Short mmCIF file of C-alpha atoms in Angstrom, two decimals:
data_model
loop_
_atom_site.label_atom_id
_atom_site.label_comp_id
_atom_site.label_asym_id
_atom_site.label_seq_id
_atom_site.Cartn_x
_atom_site.Cartn_y
_atom_site.Cartn_z
CA MET A 67 -12.42 -57.50 105.44
CA THR A 68 -8.86 -57.88 103.53
CA MET A 69 -8.28 -60.30 100.96
CA GLU A 70 -6.65 -62.13 103.32
CA GLY A 71 -9.99 -62.31 105.26
CA ARG A 72 -8.60 -60.89 108.64
CA ILE A 73 -10.85 -58.20 109.70
CA THR A 74 -9.80 -54.46 110.08
CA GLN A 75 -11.21 -52.64 112.70
CA GLN A 76 -12.44 -49.22 111.86
CA PRO A 77 -11.29 -46.18 113.31
CA LEU A 78 -13.07 -44.81 116.26
CA PRO A 79 -14.96 -41.47 115.05
CA LEU A 80 -13.81 -38.25 116.59
CA HIS A 81 -16.65 -36.03 115.77
CA ALA A 82 -20.66 -36.73 115.42
CA TYR A 83 -23.39 -34.64 113.29
CA LYS A 84 -26.86 -34.17 113.59
CA LEU A 85 -29.12 -32.62 111.20
CA LEU A 86 -31.26 -29.86 112.63
CA ARG A 87 -34.62 -29.27 112.17
CA ARG A 88 -35.25 -26.48 110.42
CA THR A 89 -33.65 -28.06 107.09
CA THR A 90 -36.64 -28.96 105.64
CA LEU A 91 -37.72 -25.44 106.14
CA ASN A 92 -34.83 -23.97 104.63
CA ARG A 93 -34.74 -26.23 101.50
CA LEU A 94 -38.76 -25.07 100.98
CA PHE A 95 -37.60 -21.47 101.27
CA MET A 96 -34.85 -21.83 98.54
CA ALA A 97 -36.98 -23.74 96.33
CA VAL A 98 -39.41 -21.27 96.09
CA HIS A 99 -36.89 -18.49 96.26
CA THR A 100 -35.16 -20.46 93.03
CA VAL A 101 -38.85 -20.50 91.12
CA GLY A 102 -38.93 -16.69 91.61
CA ILE A 103 -35.69 -15.93 90.06
CA LEU A 104 -36.40 -18.38 87.52
CA ALA A 105 -39.27 -16.39 86.60
CA LEU A 106 -37.78 -13.54 87.20
CA LEU A 107 -34.50 -14.51 84.70
CA TYR A 108 -37.13 -15.50 82.18
CA HIS A 109 -39.14 -12.09 82.51
CA HIS A 110 -36.02 -10.19 81.40
CA VAL A 111 -34.72 -12.70 78.72
CA HIS A 112 -38.20 -12.38 77.28
CA THR A 113 -38.16 -8.74 77.32
CA LEU A 114 -35.01 -8.58 75.78
CA LEU A 115 -36.36 -10.99 72.55
CA PHE A 116 -39.44 -9.48 72.11
CA THR A 117 -38.63 -5.63 72.89
CA THR A 118 -38.64 -2.93 69.96
CA SER A 119 -37.21 -0.52 72.10
CA SER A 120 -33.53 -0.17 73.29
CA ILE A 121 -31.98 -3.59 74.95
CA THR A 122 -29.40 -1.65 77.07
CA PHE A 123 -31.66 -1.22 80.40
CA SER A 124 -32.97 -4.60 79.73
CA LEU A 125 -29.64 -6.09 79.71
CA LEU A 126 -27.82 -4.11 82.87
CA LEU A 127 -31.16 -5.27 84.67
CA LEU A 128 -30.44 -9.37 83.33
CA LEU A 129 -26.86 -9.34 84.54
CA SER A 130 -27.60 -7.62 87.40
CA ASP A 131 -29.96 -9.91 88.51
CA VAL A 132 -27.72 -12.97 87.30
CA VAL A 133 -24.88 -12.06 89.77
CA LEU A 134 -27.11 -11.50 92.53
CA ALA A 135 -28.77 -14.80 91.94
CA PHE A 136 -25.53 -16.41 91.82
CA ILE A 137 -24.59 -14.78 94.92
CA TRP A 138 -27.88 -15.67 96.84
CA GLY A 139 -27.13 -19.36 95.41
CA CYS A 140 -23.62 -19.53 96.44
CA SER A 141 -24.86 -18.46 100.05
CA GLN A 142 -27.25 -21.52 100.19
CA ALA A 143 -24.89 -23.88 100.87
CA PHE A 144 -25.04 -23.39 104.69
CA HIS A 145 -28.29 -23.62 104.70
CA PHE A 146 -29.42 -26.90 102.62
CA ARG A 147 -27.91 -29.49 104.63
CA PRO A 148 -27.48 -27.32 108.59
CA ILE A 149 -25.67 -29.68 111.14
CA ARG A 150 -24.65 -29.48 114.96
CA ARG A 151 -21.24 -30.66 115.32
CA CYS A 152 -19.95 -32.57 118.71
CA GLU A 153 -16.20 -33.61 119.67
CA LEU A 154 -15.96 -37.16 120.78
CA LEU A 155 -12.74 -36.21 123.12
CA HIS A 156 -13.36 -39.45 124.69
CA ASN A 157 -12.29 -41.47 121.43
CA LEU A 158 -8.98 -39.35 121.12
CA LYS A 159 -5.97 -40.96 122.98
CA GLU A 160 -7.82 -44.64 121.69
CA ALA A 161 -7.55 -43.33 117.98
CA VAL A 162 -4.13 -41.42 118.27
CA GLU A 163 -1.71 -42.27 120.33
CA GLU A 164 -0.19 -39.31 122.48
CA LYS A 165 3.28 -39.12 120.86
CA ASP A 166 1.66 -38.43 117.69
CA PHE A 167 -0.04 -35.41 119.05
CA PRO A 168 1.20 -32.61 117.39
CA ALA A 169 2.79 -29.61 118.92
CA VAL A 170 0.59 -26.99 119.56
CA ASP A 171 2.21 -22.83 119.95
CA ILE A 172 -0.57 -20.65 121.55
CA PHE A 173 0.25 -16.82 121.74
CA ILE A 174 -1.44 -14.93 124.50
CA CYS A 175 -0.85 -11.28 123.54
CA THR A 176 -1.33 -7.70 126.05
CA ALA A 177 -0.65 -4.44 125.85
CA ASP A 178 -1.90 -2.26 128.50
CA PRO A 179 -2.17 -3.44 131.73
CA HIS A 180 -5.11 -0.85 132.59
CA LYS A 181 -7.20 -1.78 129.92
CA GLU A 182 -6.21 -5.54 129.75
CA PRO A 183 -5.87 -6.15 133.46
CA PRO A 184 -2.90 -8.67 134.68
CA MET A 185 -4.82 -10.89 136.14
CA GLY A 186 -7.10 -11.51 132.94
CA THR A 187 -4.04 -12.57 131.04
CA VAL A 188 -2.82 -14.19 134.02
CA ASN A 189 -5.83 -16.50 134.16
CA THR A 190 -5.67 -17.22 130.44
CA ALA A 191 -2.09 -18.53 130.29
CA LEU A 192 -3.16 -20.62 133.48
CA SER A 193 -6.12 -22.23 131.89
CA VAL A 194 -4.31 -22.82 128.71
CA MET A 195 -1.61 -24.44 130.24
CA ALA A 196 -3.97 -26.81 132.40
CA TYR A 197 -5.00 -28.01 129.21
CA ASP A 198 -5.61 -31.70 128.92
CA TYR A 199 -3.06 -32.12 126.34
CA PRO A 200 0.98 -33.28 126.83
CA PRO A 201 2.90 -30.90 128.18
CA GLU A 202 5.48 -31.38 126.30
CA LYS A 203 3.75 -30.51 123.17
CA ALA A 204 2.24 -27.44 124.28
CA SER A 205 4.19 -24.23 124.13
CA VAL A 206 2.86 -21.23 125.66
CA TYR A 207 3.69 -17.69 124.16
CA VAL A 208 2.79 -14.62 126.37
CA SER A 209 3.35 -10.87 124.28
CA ASP A 210 3.33 -7.94 126.39
CA ASP A 211 3.69 -5.00 123.73
CA GLY A 212 3.66 -2.61 126.79
CA GLY A 213 6.25 -4.12 128.56
CA ALA A 214 4.80 -2.97 131.82
CA GLN A 215 6.02 -3.77 135.23
CA ALA A 216 2.59 -4.85 136.78
CA THR A 217 2.40 -7.87 133.91
CA LEU A 218 5.94 -9.13 134.57
CA PHE A 219 5.19 -8.79 138.49
CA ALA A 220 2.20 -10.88 138.10
CA PHE A 221 3.42 -13.64 135.69
CA MET A 222 6.07 -14.26 138.59
CA GLU A 223 3.69 -14.89 140.73
CA ALA A 224 1.80 -17.07 138.22
CA ALA A 225 4.68 -19.39 137.55
CA LYS A 226 4.65 -20.02 141.46
CA PHE A 227 0.97 -20.56 141.46
CA ALA A 228 1.13 -22.88 138.38
CA ARG A 229 3.49 -25.61 140.36
CA HIS A 230 0.22 -26.35 142.75
CA TRP A 231 -2.63 -25.39 139.86
CA LEU A 232 -1.81 -27.59 136.82
CA PRO A 233 -1.27 -30.48 138.94
CA PHE A 234 -4.50 -29.84 141.08
CA CYS A 235 -6.53 -29.40 137.32
CA ARG A 236 -5.26 -33.00 136.37
CA ASP A 237 -5.27 -35.10 139.39
CA ASN A 238 -9.19 -33.83 139.99
CA GLN A 239 -9.58 -33.80 135.93
CA LEU A 240 -11.27 -30.30 136.61
CA VAL A 241 -13.50 -29.02 133.45
CA GLU A 242 -13.17 -25.59 134.35
CA ARG A 243 -9.65 -24.79 134.79
CA CYS A 244 -9.64 -20.89 135.10
CA PRO A 245 -8.55 -19.97 138.69
CA GLN A 246 -10.31 -17.15 138.51
CA ALA A 247 -13.89 -18.61 137.05
CA TYR A 248 -13.45 -22.26 139.08
CA PHE A 249 -12.84 -20.15 142.39
CA SER A 250 -16.00 -17.96 141.58
CA SER A 251 -18.28 -21.15 139.82
CA THR A 252 -20.88 -23.35 141.62
CA SER A 253 -17.89 -26.57 140.92
CA TYR A 254 -15.91 -24.86 143.49
CA SER A 255 -16.41 -27.73 146.10
CA SER A 256 -15.33 -31.28 145.14
CA PRO A 257 -12.12 -31.28 146.83
CA ALA A 258 -12.25 -28.64 149.87
CA ALA A 259 -9.33 -28.44 151.49
CA GLU A 260 -6.87 -28.33 148.38
CA ALA A 261 -8.88 -26.33 147.01
CA ASP A 262 -9.43 -23.71 150.00
CA ARG A 263 -5.61 -23.60 149.83
CA LEU A 264 -5.17 -23.14 146.34
CA LYS A 265 -7.75 -20.34 146.95
CA VAL A 266 -5.83 -18.74 149.55
CA ILE A 267 -2.31 -19.14 147.63
CA SER A 268 -4.03 -17.42 144.71
#
Protein backbone atom coordinates (compact mmCIF):
# COMPACT_ATOMS: atom_id res chain seq x y z
CA MET A 1 0.00 0.00 0.00
CA THR A 2 1.34 3.46 -0.89
CA MET A 3 1.48 6.57 1.30
CA GLU A 4 -1.73 7.87 -0.30
CA GLY A 5 -3.60 4.75 0.71
CA ARG A 6 -3.80 3.26 -2.76
CA ILE A 7 -3.22 -0.45 -3.13
CA THR A 8 -0.43 -1.34 -5.53
CA GLN A 9 -0.74 -4.61 -7.38
CA GLN A 10 2.13 -7.02 -6.92
CA PRO A 11 3.82 -8.05 -10.17
CA LEU A 12 3.02 -11.55 -11.33
CA PRO A 13 5.80 -14.07 -10.71
CA LEU A 14 7.58 -15.39 -13.77
CA HIS A 15 8.96 -18.47 -12.05
CA ALA A 16 8.37 -20.67 -9.03
CA TYR A 17 10.60 -23.06 -7.15
CA LYS A 18 10.26 -26.08 -4.92
CA LEU A 19 12.70 -27.26 -2.27
CA LEU A 20 13.95 -30.76 -3.00
CA ARG A 21 13.52 -33.61 -0.53
CA ARG A 22 17.22 -34.33 -0.24
CA THR A 23 17.87 -30.97 1.46
CA THR A 24 17.83 -32.45 4.98
CA LEU A 25 20.20 -35.28 4.04
CA ASN A 26 22.53 -32.83 2.33
CA ARG A 27 22.69 -30.62 5.40
CA LEU A 28 23.23 -33.60 7.69
CA PHE A 29 26.10 -34.78 5.50
CA MET A 30 27.58 -31.27 5.49
CA ALA A 31 27.39 -31.09 9.29
CA VAL A 32 29.14 -34.45 9.74
CA HIS A 33 31.76 -33.54 7.15
CA THR A 34 32.35 -30.15 8.78
CA VAL A 35 32.91 -31.78 12.17
CA GLY A 36 35.44 -34.12 10.56
CA ILE A 37 37.27 -31.24 8.89
CA LEU A 38 37.41 -29.23 12.11
CA ALA A 39 38.74 -32.25 13.99
CA LEU A 40 41.42 -32.73 11.34
CA LEU A 41 42.44 -29.07 11.45
CA TYR A 42 42.54 -29.19 15.25
CA HIS A 43 44.85 -32.19 15.02
CA HIS A 44 47.17 -30.32 12.66
CA VAL A 45 47.27 -27.23 14.87
CA HIS A 46 47.86 -29.33 17.98
CA THR A 47 50.71 -31.13 16.23
CA LEU A 48 52.31 -27.83 15.19
CA LEU A 49 52.11 -26.38 18.70
CA PHE A 50 53.45 -29.35 20.59
CA THR A 51 55.77 -31.08 18.15
CA THR A 52 59.47 -31.26 18.93
CA SER A 53 60.58 -32.20 15.44
CA SER A 54 60.58 -30.20 12.21
CA ILE A 55 57.27 -28.47 11.61
CA THR A 56 57.68 -28.12 7.83
CA PHE A 57 55.85 -31.32 6.95
CA SER A 58 53.04 -30.66 9.44
CA LEU A 59 52.66 -27.10 8.17
CA LEU A 60 52.36 -28.30 4.57
CA LEU A 61 49.70 -30.81 5.59
CA LEU A 62 47.79 -28.08 7.41
CA LEU A 63 47.92 -25.73 4.42
CA SER A 64 46.82 -28.43 1.99
CA ASP A 65 43.88 -29.43 4.21
CA VAL A 66 42.86 -25.79 4.64
CA VAL A 67 42.83 -25.33 0.86
CA LEU A 68 40.85 -28.53 0.31
CA ALA A 69 38.41 -27.57 3.08
CA PHE A 70 37.90 -24.17 1.45
CA ILE A 71 37.22 -25.75 -1.95
CA TRP A 72 34.80 -28.22 -0.40
CA GLY A 73 33.02 -25.45 1.50
CA CYS A 74 32.54 -23.40 -1.67
CA SER A 75 31.07 -26.38 -3.50
CA GLN A 76 28.50 -26.99 -0.76
CA ALA A 77 26.58 -23.84 -1.64
CA PHE A 78 24.90 -25.83 -4.41
CA HIS A 79 23.82 -28.58 -2.00
CA PHE A 80 22.76 -26.52 1.01
CA ARG A 81 19.42 -25.50 -0.48
CA PRO A 82 18.74 -27.45 -3.69
CA ILE A 83 15.65 -26.30 -5.53
CA ARG A 84 13.85 -27.06 -8.77
CA ARG A 85 12.59 -24.08 -10.73
CA CYS A 86 9.71 -23.94 -13.17
CA GLU A 87 8.84 -21.08 -15.49
CA LEU A 88 5.37 -19.55 -15.36
CA LEU A 89 5.14 -18.67 -19.02
CA HIS A 90 1.43 -17.91 -18.82
CA ASN A 91 2.25 -14.88 -16.65
CA LEU A 92 4.78 -13.43 -19.06
CA LYS A 93 2.38 -11.61 -21.35
CA GLU A 94 0.44 -10.27 -18.38
CA ALA A 95 3.56 -9.02 -16.61
CA VAL A 96 5.33 -7.60 -19.67
CA GLU A 97 3.84 -6.15 -22.82
CA GLU A 98 4.99 -7.65 -26.09
CA LYS A 99 6.45 -4.34 -27.22
CA ASP A 100 8.80 -4.50 -24.22
CA PHE A 101 10.12 -7.97 -25.05
CA PRO A 102 13.87 -7.87 -25.72
CA ALA A 103 15.16 -8.47 -29.22
CA VAL A 104 16.75 -11.91 -29.59
CA ASP A 105 19.41 -12.99 -32.09
CA ILE A 106 19.69 -16.73 -32.65
CA PHE A 107 22.69 -18.20 -34.47
CA ILE A 108 22.65 -21.68 -36.00
CA CYS A 109 26.04 -22.95 -37.12
CA THR A 110 26.76 -25.79 -39.51
CA ALA A 111 29.75 -26.84 -41.58
CA ASP A 112 29.79 -30.28 -43.15
CA PRO A 113 26.52 -31.54 -44.69
CA HIS A 114 27.79 -35.12 -44.39
CA LYS A 115 28.33 -34.89 -40.63
CA GLU A 116 25.47 -32.45 -40.04
CA PRO A 117 22.64 -33.36 -42.43
CA PRO A 118 20.92 -30.26 -43.86
CA MET A 119 17.53 -31.62 -42.80
CA GLY A 120 18.60 -31.46 -39.17
CA THR A 121 19.76 -27.87 -39.56
CA VAL A 122 16.57 -26.95 -41.40
CA ASN A 123 14.42 -28.50 -38.67
CA THR A 124 16.35 -26.52 -36.07
CA ALA A 125 15.80 -23.27 -37.95
CA LEU A 126 12.09 -23.93 -38.49
CA SER A 127 11.50 -24.82 -34.84
CA VAL A 128 13.31 -21.65 -33.73
CA MET A 129 11.32 -19.50 -36.14
CA ALA A 130 8.10 -21.02 -34.79
CA TYR A 131 8.83 -19.92 -31.22
CA ASP A 132 5.94 -18.32 -29.38
CA TYR A 133 7.71 -14.97 -29.52
CA PRO A 134 7.00 -11.74 -31.43
CA PRO A 135 8.40 -12.37 -34.93
CA GLU A 136 9.71 -8.83 -35.25
CA LYS A 137 11.76 -9.32 -32.07
CA ALA A 138 13.52 -12.54 -33.14
CA SER A 139 16.24 -12.81 -35.78
CA VAL A 140 17.59 -16.17 -36.92
CA TYR A 141 21.01 -16.41 -38.58
CA VAL A 142 22.43 -19.54 -40.21
CA SER A 143 26.19 -19.77 -40.61
CA ASP A 144 27.35 -22.44 -43.06
CA ASP A 145 31.13 -22.56 -42.80
CA GLY A 146 31.28 -25.23 -45.48
CA GLY A 147 29.27 -23.25 -48.03
CA ALA A 148 27.58 -26.45 -49.18
CA GLN A 149 25.12 -26.30 -52.06
CA ALA A 150 23.01 -28.98 -50.39
CA THR A 151 22.51 -26.80 -47.33
CA LEU A 152 21.62 -23.79 -49.47
CA PHE A 153 19.08 -25.79 -51.45
CA ALA A 154 17.59 -27.23 -48.25
CA PHE A 155 17.05 -23.75 -46.85
CA MET A 156 15.53 -22.51 -50.10
CA GLU A 157 12.96 -25.29 -49.84
CA ALA A 158 12.55 -24.66 -46.11
CA ALA A 159 11.68 -21.02 -46.81
CA LYS A 160 8.75 -22.19 -48.94
CA PHE A 161 7.63 -24.68 -46.31
CA ALA A 162 7.91 -22.07 -43.54
CA ARG A 163 5.09 -20.04 -45.12
CA HIS A 164 2.75 -22.90 -44.22
CA TRP A 165 4.45 -24.30 -41.12
CA LEU A 166 4.75 -21.12 -39.03
CA PRO A 167 1.06 -20.12 -39.28
CA PHE A 168 0.12 -23.75 -38.63
CA CYS A 169 2.12 -23.75 -35.38
CA ARG A 170 0.63 -20.46 -34.19
CA ASP A 171 -2.95 -21.29 -35.13
CA ASN A 172 -2.85 -24.69 -33.40
CA GLN A 173 -0.57 -23.64 -30.51
CA LEU A 174 1.76 -26.57 -31.02
CA VAL A 175 4.17 -27.45 -28.25
CA GLU A 176 6.42 -29.57 -30.48
CA ARG A 177 7.41 -27.10 -33.21
CA CYS A 178 10.15 -29.05 -34.93
CA PRO A 179 8.56 -30.49 -38.11
CA GLN A 180 10.48 -33.77 -38.02
CA ALA A 181 9.73 -34.34 -34.34
CA TYR A 182 6.08 -33.33 -34.73
CA PHE A 183 5.30 -35.61 -37.66
CA SER A 184 7.02 -38.56 -35.99
CA SER A 185 5.33 -38.06 -32.60
CA THR A 186 2.00 -39.30 -31.29
CA SER A 187 0.67 -35.71 -31.09
CA TYR A 188 0.45 -35.69 -34.89
CA SER A 189 -3.30 -36.21 -34.99
CA SER A 190 -5.13 -33.03 -34.06
CA PRO A 191 -5.83 -31.03 -37.25
CA ALA A 192 -5.57 -34.11 -39.45
CA ALA A 193 -6.35 -32.66 -42.88
CA GLU A 194 -4.04 -29.67 -42.65
CA ALA A 195 -1.30 -31.66 -40.93
CA ASP A 196 -1.39 -34.29 -43.68
CA ARG A 197 -1.11 -31.56 -46.29
CA LEU A 198 1.91 -30.08 -44.51
CA LYS A 199 3.51 -33.50 -44.26
CA VAL A 200 3.20 -33.90 -48.02
CA ILE A 201 4.73 -30.45 -48.57
CA SER A 202 7.62 -31.20 -46.23
